[in-house]
Amino acid sequence: MRNETRGTVELTLAMVLSGTLGVFVVESGASPFEVVFFRCLFGAAALGAYSLARGFFTGHGFTGRKLGLAALGGVFIVFNWVFLFEAYEATSISLATVVYHTQPFFLVLLGAVFLRERISAGKLGWLALAFAGLVLVSGVRPGETTSLKGLGFALAAAVLYALATFVTKRITGVRPHLIALVQVLTGLPLLLPFADFGAVGGLGTGWLWLVGLGIVHTGLMYVLMYAAYAKLPTAKIAVLAFTYPAVAMGVDWAVYGHHIGLVQALGVPLIVLASLKVTLSGSAPARVVAPAPRTAGHEPEGASPAATRAA
């Protein structure tokens, strides 16, 4: 199998797994804080075992500064998951996932605020188009606060993911698997005060869904993504990334009967197109690296700067 073909298969499979994440969260029966805590716990075990088997801990490349940046990114990543999973409960997996894909625009704004990066007229236009799509997708009617609450949670998750991306882009020379491992390990003490372990005692089969979130959606999924990034050009990564929301919407409809209405559906292609354009316009032509879960590093399996939107 050709290198690029193999990368395409790996990334497509990773994005399909991302699209099923919402079902695992909902079916676990646990609250968002408990879900994220155990995702971090089982995910750390999976990533740690993989990194140990591959010898990534030897010559890891961490310094005090890089470790601190990875931990700070972990704070943003962990609470990004909490808000995203809250959005699943408050609205639907479909709506939350589409709104969550406004992440690239917040990254552009962060660059403008903190790095004084100029926002071109073209990017402003795409931002405006995405905002119009967001208004349509929200489908919020006067007096309907539930959808508005879910919309707010999804936007908060998108902002936190953009912050994690912004911070972790400053890390170079470290395997993305190790940065992701630090991030999920950071989540354990961080979430400990919020988790109600008494509430998860009677989950029963819900534990299988939680284990799946850690091993499949945090271990296997990221290993597949990082392997694919080294084989694919940025443009292809950016396009394949939208397999995730497409699968999430299909799964939400098939499992829970949720679907986006006609007016909301008109906003989806606006957000997708604008997100794709902003992602590609901000990417270098080379296969360089970026954050975790799109983590940075210049190792052979380093991540691409293209937004993957993997939850």
Coordinates of N, CA, C and O in Angstrom, one line a residue, residues 149-288:
K149 N -28.2 27.3 25.6 CA -27.2 26.8 26.5 C -26.3 25.8 25.9 O -25.0 25.9 26.1
G150 N -26.8 24.9 25.1 CA -25.9 24.0 24.4 C -25.0 24.7 23.4 O -23.8 24.3 23.3
L151 N -25.5 25.7 22.7 CA -24.7 26.5 21.8 C -23.5 27.1 22.6 O -22.3 27.1 22.1
G152 N -23.8 27.7 23.8 CA -22.8 28.3 24.6 C -21.7 27.3 25.0 O -20.5 27.6 25.0
F153 N -22.1 26.1 25.4 CA -21.2 25.1 25.9 C -20.2 24.7 24.7 O -19.0 24.6 24.9
A154 N -20.8 24.5 23.5 CA -20.0 24.1 22.4 C -19.0 25.2 22.0 O -17.9 24.9 21.6
L155 N -19.5 26.5 22.0 CA -18.6 27.6 21.7 C -17.5 27.7 22.7 O -16.3 27.9 22.4
A156 N -17.8 27.5 24.0 CA -16.8 27.5 25.1 C -15.7 26.4 24.8 O -14.5 26.6 25.0
A157 N -16.2 25.2 24.4 CA -15.3 24.1 24.1 C -14.4 24.5 22.9 O -13.2 24.2 22.9
A158 N -14.9 25.1 21.9 CA -14.2 25.5 20.8 C -13.1 26.5 21.1 O -11.9 26.5 20.7
V159 N -13.4 27.5 22.0 CA -12.5 28.5 22.5 C -11.3 27.8 23.2 O -10.1 28.1 23.0
L160 N -11.7 26.9 24.1 CA -10.7 26.2 24.9 C -9.7 25.3 24.0 O -8.5 25.2 24.3
Y161 N -10.3 24.7 23.0 CA -9.5 23.9 22.1 C -8.5 24.8 21.4 O -7.4 24.5 21.1
A162 N -9.0 26.0 20.9 CA -8.2 26.9 20.3 C -7.0 27.4 21.2 O -5.9 27.6 20.7
L163 N -7.3 27.6 22.4 CA -6.3 28.0 23.4 C -5.3 26.9 23.6 O -4.0 27.2 23.6
A164 N -5.7 25.6 23.6 CA -4.8 24.5 23.7 C -3.9 24.4 22.5 O -2.7 24.2 22.6
T165 N -4.5 24.7 21.3 CA -3.7 24.7 20.1 C -2.7 25.8 20.1 O -1.5 25.6 19.8
F166 N -3.1 27.0 20.5 CA -2.2 28.1 20.5 C -1.0 27.9 21.5 O 0.1 28.2 21.1
V167 N -1.3 27.3 22.6 CA -0.2 27.1 23.6 C 0.7 26.0 23.1 O 1.9 26.1 23.1
T168 N 0.1 24.9 22.6 CA 0.9 23.7 22.3 C 1.7 23.9 21.0 O 2.7 23.2 20.8
K169 N 1.4 24.8 20.2 CA 2.2 25.1 19.0 C 3.5 25.6 19.3 O 4.4 25.6 18.5
R170 N 3.7 26.0 20.6 CA 5.0 26.6 21.0 C 6.0 25.4 21.4 O 7.1 25.7 21.8
I171 N 5.5 24.2 21.4 CA 6.3 23.0 21.8 C 6.9 22.4 20.5 O 6.1 22.0 19.6
T172 N 8.2 22.2 20.5 CA 8.8 21.6 19.3 C 9.8 20.5 19.9 O 10.2 20.5 21.0
G173 N 10.1 19.5 19.0 CA 11.1 18.5 19.4 C 10.6 17.5 20.3 O 11.4 16.8 20.9
V174 N 9.3 17.4 20.5 CA 8.7 16.3 21.4 C 7.6 15.6 20.7 O 6.8 16.1 19.9
R175 N 7.7 14.2 20.8 CA 6.6 13.4 20.2 C 5.2 13.9 20.6 O 5.0 14.1 21.8
P176 N 4.3 14.0 19.6 CA 3.0 14.4 19.9 C 2.3 13.4 20.9 O 1.4 13.8 21.7
H177 N 2.6 12.1 20.9 CA 2.1 11.2 21.8 C 2.4 11.5 23.2 O 1.6 11.4 24.1
L178 N 3.6 12.0 23.4 CA 4.1 12.3 24.8 C 3.4 13.6 25.3 O 3.1 13.7 26.5
I179 N 3.2 14.6 24.4 CA 2.5 15.8 24.8 C 1.1 15.4 25.2 O 0.5 15.9 26.2
A180 N 0.4 14.6 24.4 CA -1.0 14.2 24.7 C -1.0 13.4 26.0 O -1.9 13.6 26.8
L181 N 0.0 12.6 26.3 CA 0.1 11.9 27.5 C 0.2 12.8 28.7 O -0.5 12.7 29.7
V182 N 1.0 13.9 28.6 CA 1.1 14.9 29.7 C -0.2 15.6 29.9 O -0.7 15.8 31.0
Q183 N -0.9 15.8 28.8 CA -2.2 16.6 28.9 C -3.3 15.7 29.6 O -4.0 16.3 30.4
V184 N -3.4 14.5 29.3 CA -4.4 13.6 30.0 C -4.0 13.4 31.4 O -4.9 13.3 32.3
L185 N -2.7 13.3 31.7 CA -2.2 13.1 33.1 C -2.5 14.4 33.9 O -2.9 14.3 35.0
T186 N -2.4 15.5 33.2 CA -2.8 16.8 33.9 C -4.2 16.8 34.3 O -4.6 17.4 35.4
G187 N -5.1 16.1 33.5 CA -6.5 16.1 33.8 C -6.9 15.4 35.1 O -7.9 15.7 35.7
L188 N -6.1 14.4 35.5 CA -6.4 13.6 36.6 C -6.5 14.4 37.9 O -7.6 14.4 38.6
P189 N -5.4 15.1 38.4 CA -5.6 15.9 39.6 C -6.5 17.1 39.4 O -7.1 17.6 40.3
L190 N -6.6 17.6 38.1 CA -7.4 18.8 37.8 C -8.9 18.5 38.1 O -9.6 19.3 38.6
L191 N -9.3 17.3 37.7 CA -10.7 17.0 37.7 C -11.1 16.2 39.0 O -12.3 16.1 39.3
L192 N -10.1 15.8 39.8 CA -10.4 15.1 41.0 C -11.4 15.8 41.9 O -12.3 15.2 42.5
P193 N -11.3 17.1 42.2 CA -12.2 17.8 43.1 C -13.7 17.9 42.5 O -14.6 18.1 43.2
F194 N -13.8 17.7 41.2 CA -15.1 17.8 40.5 C -15.8 16.5 40.3 O -17.0 16.5 40.1
A195 N -15.1 15.4 40.3 CA -15.6 14.1 40.0 C -16.4 13.5 41.3 O -15.9 13.6 42.4
D196 N -17.6 13.0 41.0 CA -18.3 12.4 42.1 C -18.2 10.8 41.8 O -19.0 10.3 41.1
F197 N -17.3 10.2 42.5 CA -17.1 8.8 42.3 C -18.2 7.9 42.8 O -18.4 6.8 42.4
G198 N -18.9 8.4 43.8 CA -20.1 7.7 44.3 C -21.1 7.5 43.2 O -21.8 6.5 43.2
A199 N -21.2 8.5 42.3 CA -22.3 8.5 41.3 C -21.9 7.4 40.2 O -22.8 7.0 39.4
V200 N -20.7 7.1 40.0 CA -20.3 6.1 39.0 C -20.3 4.7 39.5 O -20.0 3.8 38.7
G201 N -20.5 4.5 40.8 CA -20.5 3.1 41.3 C -21.5 2.2 40.7 O -21.2 1.0 40.6
G202 N -22.6 2.7 40.3 CA -23.7 1.8 39.7 C -23.8 1.9 38.2 O -24.9 1.7 37.7
L203 N -22.8 2.3 37.5 CA -22.9 2.4 36.1 C -23.1 1.1 35.3 O -23.6 1.1 34.2
G204 N -22.6 0.0 35.9 CA -22.7 -1.3 35.2 C -22.0 -1.3 33.9 O -20.8 -1.1 33.8
T205 N -22.7 -1.5 32.8 CA -22.1 -1.6 31.5 C -21.6 -0.2 31.0 O -20.8 -0.2 30.1
G206 N -21.9 0.8 31.7 CA -21.4 2.1 31.4 C -19.9 2.2 31.5 O -19.3 3.0 30.8
W207 N -19.3 1.3 32.3 CA -17.9 1.3 32.5 C -17.2 0.9 31.2 O -16.1 1.3 30.8
L208 N -17.9 0.0 30.4 CA -17.3 -0.4 29.1 C -17.2 0.8 28.2 O -16.2 0.9 27.4
W209 N -18.2 1.7 28.2 CA -18.2 2.8 27.3 C -17.0 3.8 27.8 O -16.4 4.4 27.0
L210 N -16.8 3.9 29.1 CA -15.8 4.8 29.6 C -14.4 4.2 29.2 O -13.5 5.0 28.8
V211 N -14.2 2.9 29.4 CA -13.0 2.3 29.0 C -12.7 2.5 27.5 O -11.6 2.8 27.0
G212 N -13.8 2.4 26.7 CA -13.7 2.6 25.2 C -13.3 4.0 24.9 O -12.5 4.2 24.0
L213 N -13.8 5.0 25.7 CA -13.4 6.4 25.4 C -11.9 6.6 25.6 O -11.2 7.3 24.9
G214 N -11.3 5.9 26.6 CA -9.9 6.0 26.9 C -9.0 5.3 26.0 O -8.1 5.8 25.4
I215 N -9.4 4.0 25.7 CA -8.5 3.2 24.9 C -8.7 3.4 23.4 O -7.7 3.6 22.6
V216 N -10.0 3.5 23.0 CA -10.3 3.7 21.5 C -10.2 5.2 21.1 O -9.5 5.5 20.2
H217 N -10.9 6.1 21.8 CA -10.9 7.5 21.4 C -9.8 8.4 21.9 O -9.7 9.5 21.4
T218 N -9.0 7.9 22.8 CA -7.8 8.7 23.2 C -6.5 8.0 23.0 O -5.5 8.6 22.7
G219 N -6.5 6.6 22.9 CA -5.3 5.9 22.6 C -5.2 5.6 21.1 O -4.4 6.2 20.4
L220 N -6.0 4.7 20.7 CA -6.0 4.2 19.3 C -6.2 5.4 18.3 O -5.5 5.5 17.3
M221 N -7.2 6.2 18.6 CA -7.5 7.3 17.6 C -6.3 8.3 17.4 O -6.0 8.6 16.3
Y222 N -5.7 8.7 18.5 CA -4.6 9.6 18.3 C -3.3 8.9 17.7 O -2.6 9.6 16.9
V223 N -3.1 7.7 18.0 CA -2.0 6.9 17.3 C -2.3 6.9 15.8 O -1.3 7.1 15.0
L224 N -3.5 6.6 15.4 CA -3.8 6.6 14.0 C -3.6 8.0 13.4 O -3.1 8.1 12.3
M225 N -4.1 9.0 14.1 CA -3.9 10.4 13.5 C -2.5 10.8 13.3 O -2.1 11.3 12.3
Y226 N -1.7 10.5 14.4 CA -0.3 11.0 14.3 C 0.5 10.2 13.2 O 1.4 10.7 12.6
A227 N 0.1 8.9 13.1 CA 0.8 8.1 12.0 C 0.4 8.7 10.6 O 1.2 8.7 9.7
A228 N -0.9 9.1 10.5 CA -1.3 9.6 9.2 C -0.8 10.9 8.9 O -0.4 11.2 7.7
Y229 N -0.6 11.8 9.9 CA -0.1 13.2 9.6 C 1.2 13.2 8.9 O 1.5 14.1 8.0
A230 N 2.1 12.2 9.2 CA 3.4 12.2 8.6 C 3.4 11.8 7.1 O 4.4 11.9 6.4
K231 N 2.3 11.2 6.7 CA 2.2 10.7 5.3 C 1.4 11.5 4.4 O 1.4 11.3 3.2
L232 N 0.6 12.5 4.9 CA -0.3 13.2 4.1 C 0.0 14.7 4.0 O 0.5 15.3 4.9
P233 N -0.3 15.3 2.8 CA -0.2 16.8 2.7 C -1.3 17.5 3.5 O -2.4 16.9 3.8
T234 N -1.0 18.7 3.9 CA -1.9 19.5 4.7 C -3.4 19.6 4.1 O -4.3 19.4 4.9
A235 N -3.5 19.8 2.8 CA -4.8 20.0 2.2 C -5.6 18.7 2.4 O -6.8 18.8 2.7
K236 N -5.0 17.6 2.2 CA -5.8 16.3 2.3 C -6.2 16.1 3.8 O -7.3 15.6 4.0
I237 N -5.3 16.4 4.7 CA -5.7 16.3 6.1 C -6.9 17.2 6.5 O -7.8 16.7 7.1
A238 N -6.9 18.4 6.0 CA -8.0 19.3 6.3 C -9.3 18.8 5.7 O -10.3 19.0 6.4
V239 N -9.3 18.3 4.5 CA -10.5 17.8 3.9 C -11.0 16.5 4.7 O -12.2 16.4 5.0
L240 N -10.1 15.6 4.9 CA -10.5 14.3 5.6 C -11.0 14.6 7.0 O -11.8 13.8 7.5
A241 N -10.6 15.7 7.6 CA -11.0 16.0 9.0 C -12.5 16.2 9.1 O -13.1 15.9 10.1
F242 N -13.2 16.5 8.0 CA -14.6 16.8 8.0 C -15.4 15.5 7.9 O -16.6 15.5 7.9
T243 N -14.7 14.3 7.9 CA -15.3 13.0 8.1 C -15.9 13.0 9.5 O -17.0 12.4 9.7
Y244 N -15.3 13.6 10.4 CA -15.7 13.6 11.8 C -17.1 14.1 12.0 O -18.0 13.4 12.5
P245 N -17.4 15.4 11.6 CA -18.8 15.9 11.9 C -19.8 15.2 11.0 O -20.9 15.0 11.5
A246 N -19.4 14.7 9.8 CA -20.4 14.0 9.0 C -20.8 12.7 9.7 O -22.0 12.3 9.7
V247 N -19.8 11.9 10.2 CA -20.1 10.7 10.9 C -20.9 11.0 12.2 O -21.9 10.3 12.5
A248 N -20.5 12.0 12.9 CA -21.2 12.4 14.2 C -22.7 12.6 13.9 O -23.5 12.2 14.7
M249 N -23.0 13.4 12.8 CA -24.4 13.7 12.5 C -25.1 12.5 12.1 O -26.3 12.3 12.5
G250 N -24.5 11.6 11.3 CA -25.1 10.4 10.9 C -25.4 9.4 12.1 O -26.5 8.8 12.2
V251 N -24.4 9.3 13.0 CA -24.6 8.4 14.1 C -25.7 9.0 15.1 O -26.5 8.2 15.6
D252 N -25.7 10.3 15.2 CA -26.7 10.9 16.1 C -28.1 10.6 15.6 O -29.0 10.4 16.3
W253 N -28.2 10.7 14.3 CA -29.6 10.4 13.7 C -29.9 8.9 13.8 O -31.0 8.5 14.1
A254 N -28.9 8.0 13.5 CA -29.2 6.6 13.5 C -29.5 6.1 14.9 O -30.3 5.2 15.1
V255 N -28.8 6.6 15.9 CA -28.9 6.0 17.3 C -30.0 6.7 18.1 O -30.8 6.1 18.8
Y256 N -30.0 8.1 17.9 CA -31.0 8.8 18.8 C -32.1 9.5 18.0 O -33.0 10.1 18.7
G257 N -32.1 9.4 16.7 CA -33.1 10.0 15.9 C -33.0 11.5 15.9 O -34.0 12.2 15.4
H258 N -31.9 12.1 16.3 CA -31.7 13.6 16.2 C -31.3 13.9 14.8 O -30.4 13.3 14.2
H259 N -31.8 15.0 14.3 CA -31.4 15.5 13.0 C -31.5 17.0 13.0 O -32.3 17.6 13.7
I260 N -30.7 17.6 12.2 CA -30.7 19.1 12.0 C -31.8 19.5 11.1 O -31.9 18.9 10.0
G261 N -32.5 20.5 11.5 CA -33.6 21.0 10.6 C -33.1 21.6 9.3 O -32.0 21.8 9.1
L262 N -34.1 22.0 8.5 CA -33.8 22.5 7.2 C -33.0 23.8 7.3 O -31.9 24.0 6.6
V263 N -33.4 24.7 8.1 CA -32.7 26.0 8.3 C -31.3 25.8 8.8 O -30.4 26.4 8.4
Q264 N -31.3 24.9 9.8 CA -30.0 24.6 10.4 C -29.0 23.9 9.4 O -27.8 24.2 9.4
A265 N -29.6 23.1 8.6 CA -28.8 22.4 7.6 C -28.2 23.4 6.6 O -27.1 23.1 6.0
L266 N -28.8 24.5 6.3 CA -28.3 25.5 5.4 C -27.0 26.1 6.0 O -26.1 26.6 5.3
G267 N -26.9 26.2 7.4 CA -25.7 26.8 8.0 C -24.5 25.8 8.0 O -23.3 26.3 8.1
V268 N -24.7 24.5 7.9 CA -23.6 23.6 8.1 C -22.6 23.7 7.0 O -21.4 23.9 7.3
P269 N -22.9 23.8 5.7 CA -21.9 24.0 4.7 C -21.2 25.3 4.8 O -20.0 25.4 4.4
L270 N -21.8 26.3 5.3 CA -21.2 27.6 5.5 C -20.0 27.5 6.5 O -18.9 28.0 6.3
I271 N -20.3 26.8 7.6 CA -19.3 26.7 8.6 C -18.2 25.7 8.1 O -17.0 26.0 8.3
V272 N -18.5 24.7 7.5 CA -17.5 23.7 6.9 C -16.6 24.4 5.9 O -15.4 24.3 6.0
L273 N -17.2 25.1 5.0 CA -16.4 25.7 3.9 C -15.5 26.8 4.5 O -14.3 26.9 4.2
A274 N -16.1 27.6 5.4 CA -15.3 28.7 6.0 C -14.1 28.2 6.8 O -13.0 28.6 6.8
S275 N -14.4 27.1 7.6 CA -13.4 26.5 8.4 C -12.3 25.9 7.6 O -11.1 26.0 7.9
L276 N -12.7 25.2 6.5 CA -11.7 24.6 5.6 C -10.8 25.7 5.0 O -9.6 25.6 4.9
K277 N -11.4 26.8 4.5 CA -10.6 27.9 3.9 C -9.7 28.5 4.9 O -8.5 28.8 4.5
V278 N -10.1 28.8 6.1 CA -9.3 29.4 7.1 C -8.2 28.5 7.5 O -7.0 28.9 7.7
T279 N -8.5 27.2 7.6 CA -7.5 26.2 8.0 C -6.4 26.1 6.9 O -5.2 26.2 7.3
L280 N -6.8 26.0 5.7 CA -5.8 25.9 4.6 C -5.0 27.2 4.4 O -3.8 27.1 4.1
S281 N -5.6 28.3 4.6 CA -4.9 29.6 4.3 C -3.9 29.9 5.4 O -3.0 30.6 5.3
G282 N -4.1 29.2 6.6 CA -3.1 29.4 7.7 C -2.1 28.3 7.8 O -1.3 28.3 8.7
S283 N -2.1 27.4 6.8 CA -1.2 26.3 6.9 C 0.0 26.5 6.0 O -0.2 27.0 4.9
A284 N 1.1 26.1 6.4 CA 2.3 26.1 5.6 C 2.3 24.9 4.6 O 1.6 23.9 4.8
P285 N 2.9 25.1 3.4 CA 2.8 24.0 2.4 C 3.5 22.7 2.9 O 3.2 21.7 2.4
A286 N 4.5 22.8 3.8 CA 5.2 21.7 4.2 C 4.4 20.9 5.3 O 3.5 21.5 5.9
R287 N 4.8 19.7 5.5 CA 4.1 18.9 6.5 C 4.7 19.2 7.9 O 5.4 18.4 8.4
V288 N 4.5 20.4 8.4 CA 5.0 20.7 9.6 C 4.1 20.3 10.8 O 3.1 19.6 10.5

